[in-house]
Short mmCIF file of C-alpha atoms and ligand atoms in Angstrom, two decimals:
data_model
loop_
_atom_site.label_atom_id
_atom_site.label_comp_id
_atom_site.label_asym_id
_atom_site.label_seq_id
_atom_site.Cartn_x
_atom_site.Cartn_y
_atom_site.Cartn_z
CA MET A 140 -24.85 -3.43 -16.96
CA ALA A 141 -23.87 -7.02 -16.86
CA GLU A 142 -24.80 -9.23 -14.16
CA ILE A 143 -21.78 -9.37 -11.76
CA LYS A 144 -20.46 -13.12 -11.85
CA VAL A 145 -17.38 -12.44 -9.80
CA PRO A 146 -16.72 -8.99 -7.81
CA PHE A 147 -13.49 -7.84 -7.94
CA HIS A 148 -13.22 -7.99 -4.08
CA LYS A 149 -15.06 -9.01 -1.14
CA ALA A 150 -13.87 -8.75 2.55
CA ALA A 151 -13.79 -11.86 4.33
CA ILE A 152 -16.07 -11.14 7.15
CA THR A 153 -17.41 -13.89 9.54
CA LYS A 154 -19.11 -14.11 12.94
CA GLU A 155 -15.77 -13.19 14.74
CA GLU A 156 -15.62 -9.71 13.10
CA GLU A 157 -19.47 -9.29 14.25
CA ASP A 158 -19.32 -10.41 17.62
CA ALA A 159 -16.22 -8.15 18.34
CA VAL A 160 -18.31 -4.94 17.02
CA LEU A 161 -21.25 -5.92 19.10
CA ASP A 162 -18.68 -6.13 21.99
CA VAL A 163 -17.42 -2.77 21.40
CA LEU A 164 -20.89 -1.32 20.94
CA ARG A 165 -22.16 -2.85 24.13
CA SER A 166 -18.99 -1.67 26.12
CA GLY A 167 -19.97 1.74 25.91
CA TRP A 168 -16.25 2.87 25.05
CA LEU A 169 -16.60 3.04 21.22
CA THR A 170 -13.38 5.22 20.30
CA THR A 171 -9.53 4.14 20.55
CA GLY A 172 -9.33 1.85 23.63
CA LYS A 173 -8.45 -1.41 24.52
CA TYR A 174 -9.03 -3.29 21.13
CA ALA A 175 -7.03 -0.51 19.41
CA LEU A 176 -4.00 -1.60 21.72
CA GLU A 177 -4.62 -5.28 21.47
CA PHE A 178 -4.63 -4.68 17.53
CA GLU A 179 -1.38 -2.68 17.75
CA LYS A 180 0.14 -5.71 20.02
CA LEU A 181 -0.97 -8.34 17.67
CA PHE A 182 0.27 -6.56 14.65
CA SER A 183 3.58 -6.34 15.91
CA LYS A 184 3.84 -9.79 16.31
CA ALA A 185 2.54 -10.50 12.87
CA LEU A 186 5.84 -8.69 11.67
CA LYS A 187 7.75 -11.17 13.50
CA ASP A 188 10.33 -8.45 15.04
CA GLU A 189 10.38 -7.81 18.88
CA ASN A 190 11.49 -4.45 18.36
CA ILE A 191 8.54 -3.29 16.26
CA ILE A 192 6.34 -0.40 17.71
CA SER A 193 3.10 -0.32 15.75
CA LEU A 194 0.65 2.45 15.98
CA ALA A 195 -3.11 1.90 14.75
CA VAL A 196 -4.43 5.14 12.38
CA ASN A 197 -7.29 5.79 10.76
CA SER A 198 -5.90 5.19 7.49
CA ASN A 199 -2.64 4.65 5.63
CA THR A 200 -2.53 8.16 4.21
CA SER A 201 -2.97 9.23 8.06
CA GLY A 202 -0.01 6.93 8.76
CA MET A 203 2.27 8.32 5.88
CA ILE A 204 1.83 11.80 7.02
CA LEU A 205 2.74 11.15 10.54
CA ALA A 206 5.91 8.88 9.12
CA MET A 207 7.06 11.62 6.83
CA GLU A 208 6.44 14.41 9.78
CA ALA A 209 8.31 12.29 12.04
CA CYS A 210 11.29 11.90 9.64
CA GLY A 211 11.38 15.69 9.03
CA VAL A 212 9.59 16.08 5.92
CA LYS A 213 8.58 19.58 5.69
CA SER A 214 8.33 22.70 3.55
CA GLY A 215 11.97 23.19 1.61
CA ASN A 216 12.69 19.59 1.36
CA ALA A 217 11.76 16.52 -0.80
CA VAL A 218 10.75 12.98 -0.88
CA ILE A 219 11.63 10.43 -3.68
CA THR A 220 8.79 8.11 -4.53
CA THR A 221 7.20 6.56 -7.65
CA PRO A 222 4.48 7.65 -9.85
CA TYR A 223 3.20 4.03 -10.07
CA THR A 224 1.06 4.30 -6.94
CA PHE A 225 -1.87 5.44 -5.06
CA VAL A 226 -2.05 9.21 -5.06
CA SER A 227 -1.86 9.39 -1.53
CA THR A 228 1.34 8.42 -1.18
CA ALA A 229 2.73 11.38 -2.77
CA ALA A 230 0.12 13.66 -1.89
CA CYS A 231 1.11 13.38 1.93
CA ALA A 232 4.02 15.01 1.17
CA ARG A 233 2.33 17.86 -0.28
CA HIS A 234 0.09 18.36 2.76
CA LEU A 235 3.50 18.79 4.62
CA GLY A 236 4.51 21.22 2.00
CA ALA A 237 7.46 19.12 0.57
CA ASP A 238 8.53 18.45 -2.87
CA VAL A 239 8.06 14.90 -4.61
CA PHE A 240 10.93 13.79 -7.00
CA PHE A 241 9.59 10.85 -8.79
CA ALA A 242 11.87 7.97 -9.73
CA ASP A 243 10.31 5.91 -12.69
CA ILE A 244 9.84 1.96 -12.11
CA GLU A 245 11.80 -0.95 -13.31
CA LYS A 246 11.23 -2.05 -16.65
CA ASP A 247 9.53 -5.36 -15.93
CA SER A 248 8.20 -5.14 -12.31
CA TYR A 249 5.80 -2.06 -11.05
CA ASN A 250 8.46 -1.21 -8.13
CA ILE A 251 10.56 2.12 -8.05
CA ASP A 252 13.96 1.57 -9.87
CA ALA A 253 16.83 1.93 -7.59
CA VAL A 254 19.26 3.38 -10.21
CA LYS A 255 16.54 5.86 -10.86
CA ILE A 256 16.46 6.86 -7.28
CA GLU A 257 20.42 6.86 -7.44
CA GLU A 258 20.31 9.52 -10.61
CA ILE A 259 17.94 11.75 -8.19
CA LEU A 260 20.34 11.54 -5.20
CA LYS A 261 23.44 11.98 -7.10
CA LYS A 262 22.11 15.15 -8.41
CA ASP A 263 20.52 16.22 -4.89
CA SER A 264 23.75 15.96 -3.31
CA LYS A 265 25.71 18.36 -5.40
CA ARG A 266 23.27 20.79 -4.31
CA LYS A 267 24.89 23.25 -1.48
CA LYS A 268 22.21 22.07 0.77
CA PRO A 269 20.33 18.73 -0.53
CA LEU A 270 16.63 18.33 -0.26
CA VAL A 271 15.83 14.68 -0.16
CA LYS A 272 14.74 13.74 3.26
CA ALA A 273 12.92 10.33 2.68
CA ILE A 274 12.67 7.62 -0.13
CA VAL A 275 9.19 6.05 -0.25
CA PRO A 276 9.09 2.57 -1.89
CA VAL A 277 5.78 1.39 -2.70
CA HIS A 278 5.53 -2.73 -2.75
CA ILE A 279 3.20 -2.79 -5.66
CA GLY A 280 0.79 -5.65 -5.51
CA GLY A 281 2.68 -7.28 -2.58
CA ASN A 282 5.66 -7.67 -4.49
CA VAL A 283 8.44 -6.14 -2.11
CA CYS A 284 10.98 -3.62 -3.74
CA ASN A 285 14.69 -3.98 -3.79
CA MET A 286 15.01 -3.00 -0.09
CA LYS A 287 18.72 -4.01 -0.03
CA GLU A 288 19.66 -1.61 -2.75
CA ILE A 289 17.27 1.38 -1.61
CA LEU A 290 18.36 0.92 2.01
CA SER A 291 22.02 1.16 1.00
CA LEU A 292 21.53 4.36 -1.22
CA ALA A 293 19.84 6.14 1.57
CA LYS A 294 22.75 5.38 3.92
CA LYS A 295 25.01 6.39 0.97
CA TYR A 296 23.71 9.59 0.54
CA SER A 297 23.06 10.37 4.25
CA THR A 298 25.09 12.95 5.95
CA LYS A 299 26.07 14.27 9.49
CA GLU A 300 23.51 17.18 8.60
CA ASN A 301 20.94 15.17 6.91
CA LYS A 302 19.59 11.49 7.40
CA ILE A 303 17.96 10.09 4.50
CA TYR A 304 14.85 8.00 5.85
CA VAL A 305 13.10 5.10 4.23
CA ILE A 306 9.28 4.84 4.77
CA GLU A 307 7.58 1.91 3.08
CA ASP A 308 4.32 2.34 1.72
CA CYS A 309 3.09 -1.18 2.78
CA ALA A 310 -0.53 -0.80 1.54
CA HIS A 311 -0.16 -4.11 -0.54
CA ALA A 312 2.60 -6.10 1.42
CA PHE A 313 0.85 -7.65 4.36
CA PRO A 314 2.11 -10.27 5.14
CA ALA A 315 5.19 -10.17 3.18
CA LEU A 316 8.03 -12.14 4.80
CA THR A 317 11.72 -11.59 2.61
CA ASP A 318 15.07 -12.50 3.45
CA LEU A 319 15.31 -8.98 5.18
CA GLY A 320 12.31 -9.39 7.49
CA CYS A 321 8.67 -8.44 6.91
CA ALA A 322 7.77 -5.35 4.54
CA GLY A 323 7.34 -2.47 6.75
CA SER A 324 10.06 -3.57 9.53
CA ILE A 325 13.02 -3.20 6.76
CA GLY A 326 13.03 0.73 6.47
CA ASP A 327 12.77 3.36 8.95
CA VAL A 328 8.99 3.29 8.87
CA GLY A 329 6.11 1.09 7.39
CA VAL A 330 3.00 2.42 6.76
CA PHE A 331 -0.31 -0.31 6.13
CA SER A 332 -3.61 0.31 4.89
CA PHE A 333 -6.85 -1.46 6.10
CA TYR A 334 -9.02 0.06 3.38
CA VAL A 335 -11.58 -2.61 2.49
CA THR A 336 -10.19 -3.87 -0.63
CA LYS A 337 -6.80 -4.49 1.29
CA THR A 338 -5.18 -7.98 2.35
CA ILE A 339 -6.76 -7.51 5.75
CA THR A 340 -9.56 -4.75 6.40
CA THR A 341 -11.04 -2.70 9.36
CA ALA A 342 -13.29 -0.84 6.69
CA GLU A 343 -10.76 2.25 7.03
CA GLY A 344 -7.76 2.10 8.91
CA GLY A 345 -3.99 1.90 9.02
CA MET A 346 -0.92 1.02 11.04
CA VAL A 347 2.34 2.53 10.94
CA CYS A 348 5.22 1.03 12.37
CA THR A 349 8.95 1.64 13.54
CA LYS A 350 11.74 0.21 15.54
CA ASP A 351 12.85 3.79 15.98
CA LYS A 352 11.53 4.81 19.37
CA LYS A 353 12.10 8.79 19.06
CA ILE A 354 9.70 8.22 15.65
CA ALA A 355 7.15 6.34 17.47
CA LYS A 356 6.93 8.67 20.05
CA ARG A 357 6.62 11.76 17.84
CA MET A 358 4.05 9.61 15.76
CA THR A 359 2.39 8.93 18.90
CA THR A 360 1.82 12.47 20.01
CA MET A 361 0.89 13.71 16.50
CA ARG A 362 -1.63 11.04 16.04
CA LEU A 363 -3.84 12.53 18.50
CA HIS A 364 -3.84 16.34 18.70
CA GLY A 365 -0.32 16.59 19.82
CA MET A 366 -1.35 15.44 23.20
CA ASP A 367 1.17 14.14 25.76
CA ARG A 368 -1.20 11.59 26.91
CA SER A 369 -3.97 9.51 24.91
CA THR A 370 -7.64 9.78 25.48
CA TRP A 371 -7.48 6.22 26.73
CA ASP A 372 -5.10 6.56 29.36
CA ARG A 373 -6.59 9.98 30.75
CA TYR A 374 -10.02 8.22 31.41
CA THR A 375 -8.62 4.87 32.63
CA SER A 376 -5.62 5.84 34.86
CA PRO A 377 -5.98 7.12 38.42
CA LYS A 378 -4.79 10.41 37.62
CA ALA A 379 -7.16 13.28 36.75
CA SER A 380 -8.52 12.74 33.54
CA TRP A 381 -8.78 16.41 32.79
CA GLU A 382 -5.01 17.07 32.79
CA TYR A 383 -2.90 17.26 29.66
CA ASP A 384 -0.32 19.11 27.70
CA ILE A 385 -0.35 19.96 24.05
CA ILE A 386 3.19 20.03 22.72
CA ALA A 387 2.72 20.34 18.94
CA PRO A 388 -0.20 21.09 16.26
CA GLY A 389 -1.33 17.53 16.10
CA TYR A 390 -3.50 15.49 14.03
CA LYS A 391 -6.85 13.48 14.53
CA PHE A 392 -5.54 10.20 13.25
CA ASN A 393 -6.32 7.40 15.96
CA LEU A 394 -8.40 4.39 15.02
CA PRO A 395 -11.55 3.84 16.92
CA ASP A 396 -12.01 0.56 18.71
CA LEU A 397 -15.11 -0.45 16.82
CA LEU A 398 -12.87 -0.74 13.80
CA ALA A 399 -9.73 -2.01 15.58
CA ALA A 400 -12.08 -5.11 16.87
CA ILE A 401 -12.51 -5.95 13.35
CA GLY A 402 -8.88 -5.58 12.78
CA CYS A 403 -8.01 -7.80 15.86
CA ALA A 404 -9.93 -10.58 14.01
CA GLN A 405 -8.82 -10.00 10.92
CA VAL A 406 -5.05 -10.19 11.71
CA LYS A 407 -5.39 -13.65 13.21
CA ARG A 408 -6.26 -14.67 9.93
CA ALA A 409 -4.13 -12.88 7.72
CA GLU A 410 -1.57 -16.01 7.03
CA LYS A 411 -4.73 -18.01 5.89
CA PHE A 412 -5.89 -15.33 3.65
CA PHE A 413 -2.40 -15.19 2.09
CA GLU A 414 -2.18 -18.98 1.47
CA GLN A 415 -5.75 -18.54 -0.20
CA ARG A 416 -4.72 -15.70 -2.04
CA LYS A 417 -1.49 -17.03 -3.13
CA LYS A 418 -3.32 -20.63 -4.44
CA ILE A 419 -5.66 -18.72 -6.66
CA ALA A 420 -2.53 -16.89 -7.81
CA MET A 421 -0.85 -19.80 -8.79
CA LEU A 422 -4.13 -21.19 -10.32
CA TYR A 423 -3.93 -18.06 -12.70
CA ASN A 424 -0.25 -18.25 -13.39
CA GLN A 425 -0.53 -21.93 -14.31
CA ALA A 426 -3.45 -21.16 -16.63
CA PHE A 427 -2.11 -18.03 -18.12
CA SER A 428 1.51 -19.15 -18.61
CA LYS A 429 0.07 -21.31 -21.62
CA LEU A 430 -1.55 -18.29 -23.50
CA ASP A 431 0.77 -16.49 -25.62
CA PHE A 432 -1.00 -12.78 -25.04
CA ILE A 433 -0.71 -12.78 -21.52
CA GLN A 434 2.22 -11.68 -19.40
CA LEU A 435 2.32 -13.34 -15.68
CA PRO A 436 2.84 -10.77 -13.00
CA PRO A 437 6.20 -9.93 -11.32
CA ASP A 438 7.10 -12.30 -8.51
CA SER A 439 9.68 -12.78 -5.66
CA LYS A 440 10.21 -13.83 -2.17
CA GLY A 441 7.66 -12.57 0.24
CA ASN A 442 5.15 -11.03 -2.25
CA ALA A 443 1.90 -11.10 -0.69
CA TRP A 444 -0.15 -11.28 -3.42
CA HIS A 445 -2.61 -8.55 -2.61
CA LEU A 446 -3.17 -7.89 -6.40
CA TYR A 447 -2.98 -10.11 -9.31
CA LEU A 448 -1.36 -7.65 -11.91
CA MET A 449 -2.49 -9.41 -15.39
CA ARG A 450 -0.63 -8.02 -18.44
CA ILE A 451 -2.05 -8.35 -21.93
CA LYS A 452 0.53 -8.38 -24.83
CA PRO A 453 -0.43 -5.44 -27.51
CA GLU A 454 1.49 -7.21 -29.88
CA LYS A 455 -0.42 -10.55 -29.94
CA LEU A 456 -4.05 -8.71 -29.72
CA LYS A 457 -6.40 -6.62 -32.02
CA ILE A 458 -7.55 -4.72 -28.76
CA SER A 459 -6.26 -2.25 -26.15
CA ARG A 460 -5.98 -2.97 -22.52
CA ASP A 461 -9.08 -0.63 -22.07
CA GLU A 462 -11.10 -3.05 -24.51
CA PHE A 463 -10.12 -5.83 -23.24
CA ALA A 464 -11.18 -4.59 -19.72
CA LYS A 465 -14.60 -3.43 -20.92
CA LYS A 466 -14.84 -7.34 -22.49
CA MET A 467 -14.18 -8.57 -19.36
CA GLN A 468 -16.58 -6.42 -17.21
CA GLU A 469 -19.24 -7.32 -19.98
CA GLU A 470 -18.85 -10.73 -18.94
CA GLY A 471 -19.51 -10.00 -15.41
CA LEU A 472 -16.11 -9.86 -14.11
CA GLY A 473 -15.22 -7.15 -11.49
CA ILE A 474 -11.92 -5.71 -12.48
CA SER A 475 -9.56 -2.69 -11.98
CA VAL A 476 -6.64 -1.10 -13.04
CA HIS A 477 -3.88 -0.51 -10.63
CA PHE A 478 -2.59 2.41 -10.79
CA ILE A 479 -2.94 5.37 -13.20
CA PRO A 480 0.50 6.89 -12.93
CA LEU A 481 0.26 10.24 -11.17
CA PHE A 482 1.41 12.08 -14.42
CA HIS A 483 -2.00 11.49 -15.82
CA PHE A 484 -3.40 13.72 -13.18
CA THR A 485 -4.24 17.55 -13.53
CA TYR A 486 -2.61 18.24 -10.49
CA TRP A 487 0.45 16.60 -10.78
CA LYS A 488 1.19 17.32 -14.40
CA GLN A 489 0.37 21.02 -13.86
CA LEU A 490 2.90 21.22 -10.48
CA TYR A 491 5.88 19.75 -12.23
CA LYS A 492 6.25 20.57 -16.07
CA ASP A 493 8.52 17.41 -16.82
CA PHE A 494 6.32 15.24 -15.16
CA THR A 495 5.00 13.36 -18.09
CA ALA A 496 4.65 10.08 -19.72
CA GLU A 497 7.51 10.38 -22.02
CA ASN A 498 9.97 11.02 -18.87
CA PHE A 499 8.59 7.81 -17.25
CA PRO A 500 8.63 5.35 -20.04
CA ASN A 501 8.53 2.20 -17.82
CA ALA A 502 5.19 3.42 -15.75
CA GLU A 503 3.55 4.36 -18.92
CA ASN A 504 4.06 0.98 -20.59
CA GLN A 505 3.04 -1.18 -17.55
CA TYR A 506 -0.10 0.81 -16.97
CA SER A 507 -0.78 0.71 -20.94
CA LYS A 508 -0.68 -2.98 -20.69
CA THR A 509 -2.31 -4.11 -16.74
CA ILE A 510 -5.79 -5.49 -15.65
CA SER A 511 -6.30 -6.24 -12.25
CA ILE A 512 -8.32 -9.42 -11.92
CA PRO A 513 -10.32 -10.72 -9.15
CA LEU A 514 -8.11 -11.91 -6.00
CA PHE A 515 -9.79 -12.41 -2.64
CA PRO A 516 -9.58 -15.02 -0.06
CA ASP A 517 -13.10 -16.44 -0.38
CA MET A 518 -13.10 -16.77 -4.15
CA THR A 519 -14.53 -20.21 -5.26
CA LYS A 520 -12.90 -22.71 -7.54
CA ASP A 521 -16.07 -21.83 -9.69
CA MET A 522 -15.04 -18.26 -9.70
CA VAL A 523 -11.35 -18.71 -10.37
CA GLU A 524 -12.30 -21.03 -13.46
CA TYR A 525 -14.64 -18.43 -14.86
CA VAL A 526 -11.97 -15.84 -14.95
CA ILE A 527 -9.55 -17.77 -16.60
CA GLU A 528 -12.14 -19.19 -19.13
CA THR A 529 -13.41 -15.36 -19.89
CA VAL A 530 -9.95 -14.35 -20.27
CA LYS A 531 -9.13 -17.18 -22.81
CA LYS A 532 -12.39 -16.52 -24.67
CA ILE A 533 -11.34 -12.85 -25.32
CA GLY A 534 -8.14 -13.54 -25.73
CA LYS A 535 -9.05 -16.02 -28.32
CA GLU A 536 -11.58 -13.69 -30.23
CA TYR A 537 -9.00 -11.02 -30.56
CA HIS A 538 -6.09 -12.76 -31.11
CA LYS A 539 -4.01 -11.00 -33.90
C1 PLP B 97 -4.88 1.96 -0.53
C2 PLP B 97 -3.37 2.65 -0.85
C3 PLP B 97 -3.07 3.48 0.22
C4 PLP B 97 -4.06 4.61 0.64
O1 PLP B 97 -4.64 4.05 1.82
P1 PLP B 97 -5.85 4.38 2.74
O2 PLP B 97 -5.79 3.38 3.81
O3 PLP B 97 -7.05 4.39 1.91
O4 PLP B 97 -5.19 5.91 3.16
C5 PLP B 97 -1.87 4.38 -0.24
N1 PLP B 97 -1.06 3.66 -0.89
C6 PLP B 97 -1.12 2.77 -1.64
C7 PLP B 97 -0.23 2.19 -2.73
C8 PLP B 97 -2.53 2.00 -1.68
O5 PLP B 97 -2.90 1.20 -2.64
#
């Protein structure tokens, strides 16, 4: 193994996070409590919409299950999403017993194609009882999907009997301020991730956000065992702490204060992290725009720049993406590939027999060219330069 010169990611942790965690440890109340409430408040504020209700959860995956469940996704109906995502987006629908209808991505971005969504909706609307309950766009790399079009499709195909919800997978899109508002406040529900490599982290964690009070109430109940009161409330209110009712078979998806404390410190610096990532992304863009074997990542207003999705041009190189990636690793660069389209996975291709690379040419094409390169707030100028020089060097050596 080559010595790592630039890691793929390193969480930006300071004394502020350390002090917050110690404070929780010393308080004697380690699980969901005042820090989680504070984190939710700060997060709502960061989404710049006073009507947003944020609920802290222990992962994006948990949040996605809560969001889908609250929107009525269940056995016998379906959601539309993209094959170009992390597997949890689609798996959550399966946990609830629903089917997944996949729509290919746009030709040049990594985001779900509204035209493909409409094809599915049109076909579905001809069924005696339409199946689609939700559309789940994923803002890949932090570049926000065509939400205007997606919202208008959801509205167009909703009926009195069947409302179609839009649930944004915002695992990459914080903060992402577009003309329609922040990602996560545009659709019916937004689901964020604070996994360690994401734009802010709590080690593991997530946030689920909505302006719909009914959805918020359902998600609050289902987040904690289907209880009508939170544990924090039970132990801090003057009413007898042992009293509660169970109104549904709920989950155990709450975020403990030990992790929420890290989130409070992180969310305050989210804008600063964003500026730092964007600056690095622009340095990459500037350098790579001069290289004929690199295609720049897609970009649009509000891009959170969670990932730098570097695309190699196969027609200009003698080596494949896999080989290019391996060369980068050999030079000590931490890299990754986001994402392996879901039709490459055993479970998914066995589940749907027409779920193949041939039927999703755009997803397959982007996947075959893409390498995620290091992009994190604390990257030094030397690190950025080393990444650029290494890409140049490999490209030069294997140029056609
Ligand atoms: C990371 C990620 C998730 C899952 O987030 P967790 O917090 O680990 O559950 C979901 N969707 C996308 C697009 C992701 O990148």
